[in-house]
Coordinates of C-alpha atoms in Angstrom, one line a residue:
X1 CA 87.2 39.9 104.3
X2 CA 88.0 42.1 101.4
X3 CA 86.5 39.7 98.9
X4 CA 83.4 39.1 101.0
X5 CA 82.7 42.9 101.4
X6 CA 83.4 43.7 97.8
X7 CA 81.2 40.8 96.6
X8 CA 78.3 41.9 98.7
X9 CA 78.6 45.5 97.8
X10 CA 79.0 44.7 94.1
X11 CA 75.8 42.6 94.3
X12 CA 73.9 45.4 95.8
X13 CA 75.2 47.8 93.1
X14 CA 74.0 45.6 90.3
X15 CA 70.5 45.3 91.8
X16 CA 70.3 49.1 92.2
X17 CA 71.0 50.0 88.6
X18 CA 70.9 53.7 88.1
X19 CA 68.3 54.8 90.7
X20 CA 69.1 56.9 93.7
X21 CA 68.8 55.5 97.2
X22 CA 69.5 56.4 100.8
X23 CA 72.4 55.2 102.9
X24 CA 72.2 54.7 106.6
X25 CA 74.3 57.2 108.6
X26 CA 76.8 54.7 110.0
X27 CA 80.5 54.3 109.9
X28 CA 81.6 51.6 107.4
X29 CA 84.3 49.2 108.4
X30 CA 87.9 50.3 107.7
X31 CA 89.5 49.1 104.5
X32 CA 90.7 45.5 104.8
X33 CA 94.3 44.6 104.5
X34 CA 95.5 42.4 101.8
X35 CA 98.2 39.8 102.3
X36 CA 100.1 39.4 99.0
X37 CA 100.2 35.9 97.7
X38 CA 103.6 34.4 97.1
X39 CA 104.0 33.2 93.6
X40 CA 105.3 29.7 93.1
X41 CA 108.6 29.5 91.3
X42 CA 108.3 27.4 88.1
X43 CA 111.2 24.9 87.7
X44 CA 113.6 25.6 84.8
X45 CA 112.6 23.7 81.7
X46 CA 114.7 20.8 80.4
X47 CA 117.2 21.9 77.7
X48 CA 115.6 19.4 75.4
X49 CA 112.0 20.5 76.1
X50 CA 110.2 22.5 73.4
X51 CA 109.1 25.9 74.7
X52 CA 105.4 26.1 75.4
X53 CA 103.6 29.1 73.9
X54 CA 101.4 31.1 76.2
X55 CA 97.7 31.0 75.3
X56 CA 96.5 34.1 73.5
X57 CA 93.9 35.9 75.5
X58 CA 90.7 36.6 73.6
X59 CA 89.4 40.1 73.3
X60 CA 86.5 41.0 75.6
X61 CA 82.9 40.4 74.4
X62 CA 80.3 43.1 74.6
X63 CA 81.1 45.4 77.6
X64 CA 78.3 47.4 79.3
X65 CA 78.7 49.9 82.1
X66 CA 75.5 50.8 84.0
X67 CA 76.0 53.7 86.5
X68 CA 74.2 53.7 89.8
X69 CA 73.9 57.0 91.7
X70 CA 73.8 56.8 95.5
X71 CA 72.7 60.0 97.3
X72 CA 72.3 60.9 100.9
X73 CA 71.1 64.2 102.4
X74 CA 71.3 65.6 105.9
X75 CA 69.2 68.3 107.6
X76 CA 70.0 70.6 110.5
X77 CA 70.2 69.2 114.0
X78 CA 67.8 71.9 115.4
X79 CA 64.5 71.2 113.7
X80 CA 65.4 69.1 110.6
X81 CA 64.0 71.6 108.1
X82 CA 67.2 73.1 106.6
X83 CA 69.3 71.0 104.1
X84 CA 72.9 71.2 105.3
X85 CA 74.6 68.4 103.3
X86 CA 74.2 66.7 99.9
X87 CA 76.5 63.7 99.5
X88 CA 76.5 61.5 96.4
X89 CA 78.6 59.3 94.3
X90 CA 78.3 57.3 91.1
X91 CA 79.2 53.7 90.9
X92 CA 79.9 52.1 87.4
X93 CA 78.8 48.5 87.4
X94 CA 80.6 46.6 84.6
X95 CA 79.3 43.5 82.7
X96 CA 81.4 41.7 80.1
X97 CA 79.9 39.1 77.9
X98 CA 82.0 35.9 78.5
X99 CA 84.3 37.7 80.9
X100 CA 82.8 37.3 84.4
X101 CA 86.2 37.2 86.2
X102 CA 87.4 40.3 84.4
X103 CA 84.2 42.2 85.3
X104 CA 84.4 41.0 88.9
X105 CA 88.0 42.3 89.2
X106 CA 87.0 45.7 88.0
X107 CA 83.8 45.9 90.1
X108 CA 85.8 44.8 93.2
X109 CA 88.2 47.7 92.8
X110 CA 85.3 50.1 92.1
X111 CA 83.6 48.9 95.3
X112 CA 86.7 49.6 97.4
X113 CA 87.1 53.0 95.9
X114 CA 83.5 53.8 96.8
X115 CA 84.2 52.6 100.4
X116 CA 87.2 54.9 100.6
X117 CA 85.1 57.8 99.3
X118 CA 82.2 57.2 101.7
X119 CA 84.3 56.5 104.9
X120 CA 87.2 58.9 104.2
X121 CA 89.7 56.0 104.6
X122 CA 92.6 55.8 102.1
X123 CA 92.6 53.1 99.4
X124 CA 95.6 52.8 97.0
X125 CA 96.5 56.4 97.4
X126 CA 92.9 57.7 97.0
X127 CA 91.0 59.2 99.8
X128 CA 87.7 61.0 100.1
X129 CA 86.6 63.4 102.8
X130 CA 84.0 60.9 104.0
X131 CA 80.3 61.3 104.7
X132 CA 80.7 61.6 108.5
X133 CA 83.4 64.1 108.3
X134 CA 81.3 66.2 105.9
X135 CA 78.3 65.9 108.2
X136 CA 80.4 67.1 111.2
X137 CA 81.6 70.2 109.2
X138 CA 78.0 70.9 108.0
X139 CA 76.6 70.7 111.5
X140 CA 79.4 72.9 113.0
X141 CA 78.8 75.4 110.2
X142 CA 75.0 75.5 110.9
X143 CA 75.6 76.0 114.7
X144 CA 78.0 78.8 114.0
X145 CA 75.5 80.6 111.8
X146 CA 72.7 80.1 114.4
X147 CA 74.8 81.1 117.4
X148 CA 76.5 84.2 115.8
X149 CA 73.7 85.4 113.5
X150 CA 76.2 85.5 110.7
X151 CA 74.7 86.6 107.4
X152 CA 75.7 85.5 103.9
X153 CA 77.1 82.2 105.0
X154 CA 75.8 79.3 102.9
X155 CA 74.3 76.6 105.0
X156 CA 74.5 73.7 102.5
X157 CA 77.7 71.8 101.9
X158 CA 78.2 69.3 99.2
X159 CA 80.4 66.4 98.2
X160 CA 79.7 64.8 94.8
X161 CA 81.5 62.2 92.7
X162 CA 80.4 61.7 89.1
X163 CA 81.8 59.2 86.6
X164 CA 82.2 59.3 82.8
X165 CA 83.3 56.6 80.4
X166 CA 85.6 58.1 77.8
X167 CA 86.4 54.8 76.1
X168 CA 84.9 51.3 76.2
X169 CA 85.8 48.7 73.6
X170 CA 87.1 45.1 73.5
X171 CA 90.5 46.2 74.8
X172 CA 90.2 49.0 77.2
X173 CA 87.7 50.5 79.7
X174 CA 88.4 54.1 80.8
X175 CA 86.7 55.6 83.8
X176 CA 87.1 59.3 84.6
X177 CA 86.1 60.4 88.2
X178 CA 85.2 64.0 88.9
X179 CA 85.1 64.9 92.6
X180 CA 83.4 68.2 93.6
X181 CA 83.4 69.6 97.2
X182 CA 81.9 72.7 98.6
X183 CA 82.5 73.7 102.2
X184 CA 81.9 77.4 102.0
X185 CA 83.6 80.3 100.2
X186 CA 83.2 81.8 96.8
X187 CA 83.3 78.4 95.0
X188 CA 83.9 74.7 95.5
X189 CA 86.9 72.7 94.4
X190 CA 87.0 69.8 92.0
X191 CA 89.5 67.3 90.6
X192 CA 89.8 64.4 88.2
X193 CA 91.2 60.9 88.5
X194 CA 91.6 58.7 85.5
X195 CA 91.5 54.8 85.5
X196 CA 92.1 52.5 82.6
X197 CA 91.5 48.8 82.8
X198 CA 92.9 46.1 80.6
X199 CA 89.8 44.0 79.5
X200 CA 91.9 40.9 79.0
X201 CA 92.1 40.4 82.8
X202 CA 90.7 43.5 84.5
X203 CA 93.9 44.9 85.9
X204 CA 94.6 48.6 86.1
X205 CA 96.9 49.8 83.3
X206 CA 99.9 51.9 84.3
X207 CA 101.9 54.4 82.2
X208 CA 104.9 52.1 82.4
X209 CA 103.2 49.3 80.5
X210 CA 102.1 51.4 77.6
X211 CA 105.4 50.9 75.9
X212 CA 108.5 48.7 76.2
X213 CA 110.6 51.9 76.1
X214 CA 108.8 54.1 78.6
X215 CA 111.6 56.7 78.7
X216 CA 111.2 57.4 75.0
X217 CA 107.4 57.5 75.4
X218 CA 107.6 60.0 78.2
X219 CA 109.9 62.2 76.2
X220 CA 107.6 62.0 73.2
X221 CA 104.5 62.9 75.3
X222 CA 106.2 65.8 77.0
X223 CA 107.4 67.2 73.6
X224 CA 103.9 66.8 72.1
X225 CA 102.3 68.7 75.0
X226 CA 104.9 71.5 74.6
X227 CA 104.1 71.7 70.9
X228 CA 100.4 71.9 71.6
X229 CA 100.9 74.9 73.9
X230 CA 103.4 76.7 71.6
X231 CA 101.1 76.2 68.6
X232 CA 97.9 77.4 70.2
X233 CA 97.8 80.9 71.5
X234 CA 94.5 80.4 73.3
X235 CA 95.8 77.4 75.1
X236 CA 99.1 79.2 76.0
X237 CA 97.1 82.0 77.7
X238 CA 95.5 79.4 80.0
X239 CA 98.9 78.3 81.3
X240 CA 100.2 80.3 84.3
X241 CA 103.8 81.1 83.2
X242 CA 104.5 82.5 86.7
X243 CA 104.7 78.9 87.8
X244 CA 107.7 78.3 85.5
X245 CA 111.1 78.4 87.3
X246 CA 113.5 81.0 86.0
X247 CA 115.2 79.8 82.9
X248 CA 112.9 76.8 82.4
X249 CA 110.5 76.0 79.6
X250 CA 107.0 74.5 79.3
X251 CA 108.6 71.0 79.4
X252 CA 109.6 71.5 83.0
X253 CA 106.0 72.4 83.9
X254 CA 104.3 69.7 81.9
X255 CA 106.5 66.6 82.4
X256 CA 105.4 66.1 86.0
X257 CA 101.9 65.5 84.6
X258 CA 103.0 62.0 83.5
X259 CA 101.8 60.2 86.6
X260 CA 99.2 57.7 87.5
X261 CA 95.7 59.1 87.8
X262 CA 96.4 62.1 85.6
X263 CA 95.8 60.3 82.3
X264 CA 93.3 58.2 80.5
X265 CA 92.5 56.7 77.1
X266 CA 89.7 58.7 75.5
X267 CA 87.8 58.2 72.3
X268 CA 90.3 60.3 70.2
X269 CA 93.6 59.6 72.0
X270 CA 95.6 59.6 75.2
X271 CA 94.5 62.5 77.5
X272 CA 96.8 64.0 80.1
X273 CA 95.6 66.6 82.6
X274 CA 96.9 68.4 85.7
X275 CA 95.4 69.0 89.1
X276 CA 93.4 72.1 89.8
X277 CA 95.8 75.1 90.2
X278 CA 98.8 73.0 89.1
X279 CA 99.5 74.8 85.9
X280 CA 96.6 77.3 85.6
X281 CA 94.2 79.4 87.6
X282 CA 90.8 78.3 88.8
X283 CA 89.1 80.5 86.1
X284 CA 91.2 78.8 83.4
X285 CA 89.9 75.4 84.5
X286 CA 91.7 72.1 84.1
X287 CA 93.6 72.0 80.9
X288 CA 93.5 68.7 78.9
X289 CA 96.2 67.6 76.5
X290 CA 94.9 65.2 73.8
X291 CA 97.5 63.1 71.9
X292 CA 95.7 61.4 69.0
X293 CA 96.0 57.7 68.5
X294 CA 97.5 58.3 65.0
X295 CA 100.3 60.3 66.6
X296 CA 100.8 57.6 69.3
X297 CA 101.3 54.8 66.7
X298 CA 104.8 53.5 67.1
X299 CA 105.2 55.1 70.5
X300 CA 102.8 52.8 72.5
X301 CA 102.0 49.1 72.0
X302 CA 99.5 48.4 69.3
X303 CA 97.2 46.6 71.8
X304 CA 96.2 50.0 73.3
X305 CA 95.2 51.6 70.0
X306 CA 91.5 51.0 69.3
X307 CA 90.6 49.2 66.1
X308 CA 89.0 51.4 63.4
X309 CA 85.2 51.3 63.4
X310 CA 83.7 49.9 60.3
X311 CA 80.2 50.0 58.7
X312 CA 77.3 52.3 59.4
X313 CA 74.4 52.2 61.8
X314 CA 72.0 54.3 63.7
X315 CA 69.9 54.5 66.9
X316 CA 66.1 54.6 66.8
X317 CA 63.9 55.5 69.7
X318 CA 60.9 53.2 70.0
X319 CA 58.0 53.8 72.4
X320 CA 57.3 51.0 74.9
X321 CA 53.9 50.1 73.4
X322 CA 55.5 49.6 70.0
X323 CA 58.0 47.0 71.3
X324 CA 55.6 44.1 71.3
X325 CA 56.9 41.4 69.0
X326 CA 59.9 40.4 71.1
X327 CA 62.2 40.0 68.1
X328 CA 64.7 42.6 69.3
X329 CA 67.1 41.4 72.1
X330 CA 67.2 43.7 75.2
X331 CA 70.8 44.1 76.1
X332 CA 70.2 46.0 79.4
X333 CA 67.9 48.3 81.4
X334 CA 68.7 51.8 82.5
X335 CA 66.6 53.3 85.3
X336 CA 67.2 57.1 85.6
X337 CA 63.9 57.6 87.5
X338 CA 61.2 55.0 88.3
X339 CA 58.6 57.7 87.6
X340 CA 60.0 58.4 84.1
X341 CA 58.7 57.5 80.7
X342 CA 59.5 54.1 79.3
X343 CA 61.0 53.7 75.9
X344 CA 63.7 51.8 74.0
X345 CA 66.9 52.8 72.2
X346 CA 67.3 50.3 69.3
X347 CA 70.5 49.9 67.3
X348 CA 69.9 49.6 63.6
X349 CA 72.9 48.0 62.1
X350 CA 76.2 47.9 64.0
X351 CA 77.3 50.8 66.2
X352 CA 80.1 51.3 68.8
X353 CA 80.9 53.4 71.8
X354 CA 77.2 53.9 72.7
X355 CA 76.6 56.2 75.6
X356 CA 73.7 57.8 77.4
X357 CA 75.0 60.9 79.1
X358 CA 73.5 63.4 81.5
X359 CA 74.4 67.1 81.3
X360 CA 73.2 70.7 80.9
X361 CA 72.6 72.7 77.7
X362 CA 73.5 76.4 77.5
X363 CA 75.3 77.5 74.3
X364 CA 76.1 73.8 73.8
X365 CA 75.6 70.5 75.6
X366 CA 78.0 70.1 78.6
X367 CA 78.2 66.5 79.8
X368 CA 78.4 65.9 83.5
X369 CA 78.2 62.2 83.9
X370 CA 77.7 58.9 82.0
X371 CA 74.5 57.0 82.8
X372 CA 75.1 54.0 80.6
X373 CA 77.7 52.9 78.1
X374 CA 78.3 50.0 75.8
X375 CA 81.2 48.9 73.6
X376 CA 78.9 47.8 70.7
X377 CA 75.4 47.1 69.7
X378 CA 74.0 45.2 66.7
X379 CA 70.2 45.1 66.2
X380 CA 69.8 45.2 70.0
X381 CA 67.9 47.5 72.4
X382 CA 68.4 49.3 75.6
X383 CA 65.3 49.6 77.8
X384 CA 65.1 53.0 79.6
X385 CA 62.9 54.6 82.3
X386 CA 63.8 58.3 82.1
X387 CA 62.0 61.6 82.8
X388 CA 61.4 63.7 79.8
X389 CA 62.9 67.2 79.6
X390 CA 60.9 70.2 80.8
X391 CA 63.0 72.7 79.0
X392 CA 66.3 72.2 77.2
X393 CA 67.5 68.6 76.7
X394 CA 69.5 67.1 79.6
X395 CA 70.2 63.6 78.1
X396 CA 72.5 63.0 75.2
X397 CA 72.7 59.7 73.3
X398 CA 75.9 59.2 71.3
X399 CA 77.5 56.5 69.2
X400 CA 80.2 55.9 66.6
X401 CA 80.2 54.1 63.3
X402 CA 82.4 54.2 60.2
X403 CA 81.2 57.7 59.4
X404 CA 82.3 59.1 62.7
X405 CA 80.7 60.3 66.0
X406 CA 77.0 60.9 66.2
X407 CA 75.2 62.9 69.0
X408 CA 71.4 63.0 69.6
X409 CA 69.3 64.5 72.3
X410 CA 66.3 63.3 74.2
X411 CA 63.3 65.6 73.6
X412 CA 59.5 65.6 73.4
X413 CA 57.6 65.2 70.1
X414 CA 54.5 67.0 69.1
X415 CA 52.4 64.1 70.5
X416 CA 54.1 64.4 73.9
X417 CA 56.1 61.2 73.4
X418 CA 59.9 60.9 73.7
X419 CA 62.0 61.5 70.5
X420 CA 65.6 61.7 69.6
X421 CA 66.7 64.8 67.7
X422 CA 70.0 66.3 66.5
X423 CA 68.4 69.8 66.6
X424 CA 68.4 71.2 70.2
X425 CA 65.3 73.2 71.0
X426 CA 63.6 74.2 74.3
X427 CA 60.6 72.1 75.3
X428 CA 57.4 73.8 76.5

């Protein structure tokens, strides 16, 4: 049953791409149970037999992650005019060139995580509030306000899950989930969950398998976090020292962060983070500790350290009417909005860690979620349907080459057509 549900759901996700759609207000079936398969015991080899070498697994081909957003809204039960609930979640759909089984394993797990989030059922220790539970709270809140005449009580509740892709290459795919919930009060709550997948077979990587000597690795990671705090006064001020037991040091507060879900491989290194309120106040936010890959060398297995990016390349934005000769392969299509402008992002030369990211610009660009990501592109194009900005840019396009990380922003040119620029200016 699990495989049937996951296969159908994964197929629906792939067809939806990145557009928003409505869900019917129904209870989804409970999570299926899995009966573990008993592994057959291999007979002991003959003493005279030559040992057989295990086949070396090839690195993954090009990996793309196309994120679909599902959104459902509910209105008041009285006359249906007041929005009382916004419920949405992002679904990363993974494609691996020459790695269909690996991609299917990742997409199956993502599908079951989505089901747990929507229904509120638990899956592998992860549990969302669930759409129907949120709707019940929103309707109860609305009735309370109407019946009591209470003032200053917000009527709209929200549950939102966004996904970013901190790392995607031939070895590792990292997904970082950000769950936000608002059920009233001064502010909502939020939290992160990190998942890293081994792209040789699609299994979820654990901390224990990062090194053959995990105890030494854990000690190193804890010491490194302590050094980061002690060497950075601003970072130290974000740590709530009142949480430290008497006579203890930072290590006692930070070592519990070494657990599943509270780490991921990023573009620069291994990132470790706490839950909200765990080591700091709400105002201080969630503190991230980044241990660079250079520092990790010798402490984690080499297979988890990304290969150095070589060469140089760039991204060029081409208007739809100028992509007429068909000589450039189209690697994927991203639909942000069916009513948006159509254009192409074309890789000139070879580039890696390509990402189209949604966010807000204030004093700088603050990313909120990944729309599309790709491990590498060489003289290939991404087709996009995307609304153009009405003010400050809301879409960032980034990539990496031998010269480092590059960040560009979607804007509007003097002729009203879409352009990419590294200079952020308000439009209109």
